[in-house]
Amino acid sequence: MQLISSQMTGYIKKASWIRKMFEEGIKLKQEFGAENVHDFSLGNPDLPPPSIIKETLAELADEADQPFFLGYMPNFGYPDVRQRLAEEVSKEQGVEVPADSLVITCGAAGALNSVFRAVLEPGDEIITPAPFFVEYGFYADNHAAQLKPIPSKPLTFELDLDAIDAAINDKTRVVLINSPNNPTGAVYSREELEKLAAILEKHNAKRERPIFILSDEPYRFLAFDGVEVPSVLDIYRYSIVCSSFSKNLSMAGERVGYALINPAIEGKEVLMGAIIMSNRILGFVNAPALAQKLLGKALGSSVDVSIYDKRRKAMAEVLDNAGFNYTMPKGAFYFFPEAPGGDDVAFCATLQEEKILAVPGTGFGCPGYFRLAFCVGEDVILRAKDAFKRAMDKA
Amino acid sequence: MQLISSQMTGYIKKASWIRKMFEEGIKLKQEFGAENVHDFSLGNPDLPPPSIIKETLAELADEADQPFFLGYMPNFGYPDVRQRLAEEVSKEQGVEVPADSLVITCGAAGALNSVFRAVLEPGDEIITPAPFFVEYGFYADNHAAQLKPIPSKPLTFELDLDAIDAAINDKTRVVLINSPNNPTGAVYSREELEKLAAILEKHNAKRERPIFILSDEPYRFLAFDGVEVPSVLDIYRYSIVCSSFSKNLSMAGERVGYALINPAIEGKEVLMGAIIMSNRILGFVNAPALAQKLLGKALGSSVDVSIYDKRRKAMAEVLDNAGFNYTMPKGAFYFFPEAPGGDDVAFCATLQEEKILAVPGTGFGCPGYFRLAFCVGEDVILRAKDAFKRAMDKA
């Protein structure tokens, strides 16, 4: 009997190679011990949550015998936490964001899907620079939309603005960007974003349905060497920001984030109302109560960013030593070097022979590269030095 | 400019009457004080969480400075919590449920949507007895499916099995039931479910794609007078159970529940894999980490059910005194009486004149009735006695 849908059957078939690779990684760890495998495959932040999380949890325990302690709240979140969040994102974005431009969501994933549900018609297209976070393709499918990846400029991963311009048609509804970027570490400059905005404004002038920029920014806090992460809000009117607290508060499993619409959008109440309703009807209902209560106290705190910067430098040293070709990441916690020989899947297999786990660029819609996550101790990175060198020599 | 999709525009237009009613309720509270308004409109459990929640939160605070404390876990949930949950639901269902038949989800809403994403083709039909939880319609739309409500038998709200049989066609993929039922308080008997199973088996014999029974059971713990809530698992092979801890642990805002597939399904690994993947790609990713950790300790605990039973009797007394026509609820915390005069929206307006807030049956696809939730103190119920009488006299 056919138990699952045809689309789901296709997904499972397509994902089999990455599952196989993942299973081989597990086998390596079982055979040689986890401490002897250099695992750079996972973007699971390893820094402990800031101490305010521990303190707040202890305080919350005191209130946990009250009625409605974990009861329903408005679908947009606790009003006081929403207000605090508005103050915090106003600082981060450099734009005054009122609370009613915000909805607290189940992570950035919840935010992205709620925005899609609110604005997309079936058959709409979502342009995104490649490489891209693999889940974007599923999120598009969830809403019967089409993800249209546009390759970024080789190695620097700057936006290919001409290609984006050429890809826009009547069905284009969203340009989805992720900066600082997973998997490349690129941060789009103000100049790039202004040019992108000008392109979209040119198209909007001929349309009833504006093209949105949807900026997915969970790594905003993690930019290195003082690089600016410009806000799309003062660059382009039809902009929406999604983010999460998975990385800056090391709360990836807790599923809390937000969607923020540009307060400058005329008639923004309708858009906000639709996103809040989407958050409800998609089954998220609201962001988890405890996570929101933690945010109420922890907003403005962050894990120690300098630790990530040290790891970045250590990883650069390791890659330089082996002779890899890459652009130094400006933000986030990933390197995306060229795969020697050009076949990323084959080269990741070579890395596995040296007990290094990495993810092929093919998994991000960008063959010829591979991703290394530095959510591991500096010592783990440095320990892999010789292994990277050996893999390079084999390639 | 058109900011939102046409479907979303339609939703907002259609929901305007219920929003208006909700806003009038808020106005009443502002004018007369919340304590002078008899609010039976909300299914937000008012009992405090069991004491184990408070104790566990305090324990968790001690661990909250560890790396990965709130990090990612497998999409199906923490393996140890999943194992505990398997033991617990095995007891509840009276059927041996192994851990690998379970996925921990973001509430029952997350479970229902994950199951739908896994099994539905666009255009598929979902049969559900009316009245029904209004969100079911949106959940069907999320997956481009069609909700097909089949009216239940008047006043008793037993399944109309002939009507269900007649409604089944090639596109039918799911029969979605909710027992104990929101809004009616009905509990489907073993005999009813066995007849339903026989009907579906008859149809399955001619199909490649089985029809699933999806049983939404967040009120399973709340059945009165020792009534049996039969498990669909030993009645029908292609059965899936969804539930949440919103009601029995008073954790509605925390968003945690599960989906459980019948271990007797041949090839169930494929179905389970698809539901776990759906849970991920819909953007839930995983159930909130803290909620899962709480469950690990709190499974098997419950709010005090006898309090709900006392309220049920108090509400029956109040309704009898006024002369309403209703079936005594066998489970859950709702009454669904007939609206005197037949016009439920008009009668709910009459109730509002007496400062009673209720939800018209129209909101549940069942005009002619209205819903009263007894998530309020017994004193609040008894205090409304004269107001109900006056409303009845006016009707």
Short mmCIF file of N, CA and C in Angstrom, two decimals, chain A residues 273-274 277 280-281, chain B residues 7-23 134-135 138 359-360 362-363:
data_model
loop_
_atom_site.label_atom_id
_atom_site.label_comp_id
_atom_site.label_asym_id
_atom_site.label_seq_id
_atom_site.Cartn_x
_atom_site.Cartn_y
_atom_site.Cartn_z
N GLY A 273 -1.10 41.13 10.27
CA GLY A 273 -2.23 40.28 10.64
C GLY A 273 -2.17 38.94 9.93
N ALA A 274 -1.80 38.96 8.66
CA ALA A 274 -1.73 37.72 7.88
C ALA A 274 -0.59 36.83 8.37
N MET A 277 -1.67 35.29 11.61
CA MET A 277 -2.64 34.24 11.35
C MET A 277 -1.96 33.00 10.76
N ARG A 280 -0.37 30.93 13.28
CA ARG A 280 -1.38 30.11 13.97
C ARG A 280 -1.79 28.92 13.12
N ILE A 281 -2.21 29.18 11.89
CA ILE A 281 -2.87 28.12 11.12
C ILE A 281 -1.89 27.09 10.55
N GLN B 7 -5.91 33.81 -0.79
CA GLN B 7 -6.50 32.90 0.20
C GLN B 7 -6.53 33.56 1.58
N MET B 8 -5.42 34.22 1.93
CA MET B 8 -5.33 34.86 3.23
C MET B 8 -6.35 36.00 3.34
N THR B 9 -6.53 36.74 2.23
CA THR B 9 -7.55 37.80 2.21
C THR B 9 -8.93 37.21 2.50
N GLY B 10 -9.20 36.07 1.88
CA GLY B 10 -10.48 35.40 2.11
C GLY B 10 -10.66 34.98 3.56
N TYR B 11 -9.62 34.42 4.14
CA TYR B 11 -9.68 34.00 5.55
C TYR B 11 -10.06 35.17 6.44
N ILE B 12 -9.36 36.30 6.21
CA ILE B 12 -9.54 37.44 7.11
C ILE B 12 -10.96 37.98 6.98
N LYS B 13 -11.48 37.98 5.76
CA LYS B 13 -12.85 38.44 5.55
C LYS B 13 -13.82 37.50 6.27
N LYS B 14 -13.61 36.19 6.09
CA LYS B 14 -14.52 35.20 6.67
C LYS B 14 -14.51 35.22 8.20
N ALA B 15 -13.35 35.55 8.77
CA ALA B 15 -13.20 35.48 10.23
C ALA B 15 -13.67 36.76 10.91
N SER B 16 -14.14 37.72 10.11
CA SER B 16 -14.41 39.04 10.70
C SER B 16 -15.52 38.98 11.76
N TRP B 17 -16.55 38.14 11.53
CA TRP B 17 -17.65 38.10 12.50
C TRP B 17 -17.20 37.57 13.85
N ILE B 18 -16.27 36.57 13.82
CA ILE B 18 -15.83 36.00 15.10
C ILE B 18 -14.89 36.98 15.81
N ARG B 19 -14.11 37.72 15.01
CA ARG B 19 -13.25 38.73 15.62
C ARG B 19 -14.09 39.83 16.27
N LYS B 20 -15.17 40.20 15.57
CA LYS B 20 -16.07 41.24 16.08
C LYS B 20 -16.66 40.80 17.44
N MET B 21 -17.09 39.56 17.47
CA MET B 21 -17.67 39.00 18.70
C MET B 21 -16.63 38.99 19.83
N PHE B 22 -15.41 38.62 19.47
CA PHE B 22 -14.31 38.58 20.44
C PHE B 22 -14.03 39.98 20.98
N GLU B 23 -14.02 40.95 20.07
CA GLU B 23 -13.75 42.33 20.49
C GLU B 23 -14.86 42.87 21.39
N VAL B 134 -12.21 24.27 14.41
CA VAL B 134 -12.18 25.12 13.21
C VAL B 134 -10.82 25.10 12.50
N GLU B 135 -9.75 24.87 13.24
CA GLU B 135 -8.42 24.89 12.63
C GLU B 135 -8.23 23.76 11.60
N PHE B 138 -8.14 24.97 8.06
CA PHE B 138 -6.88 25.61 7.65
C PHE B 138 -5.80 24.56 7.43
N VAL B 359 -19.24 30.59 22.22
CA VAL B 359 -18.88 30.57 20.80
C VAL B 359 -20.00 29.91 20.00
N PRO B 360 -20.51 30.58 18.97
CA PRO B 360 -21.58 29.99 18.15
C PRO B 360 -21.12 28.72 17.45
N THR B 362 -21.74 27.78 14.58
CA THR B 362 -21.33 28.11 13.22
C THR B 362 -19.81 28.11 13.08
N GLY B 363 -19.14 28.56 14.13
CA GLY B 363 -17.67 28.57 14.14
C GLY B 363 -17.07 27.17 14.10
#
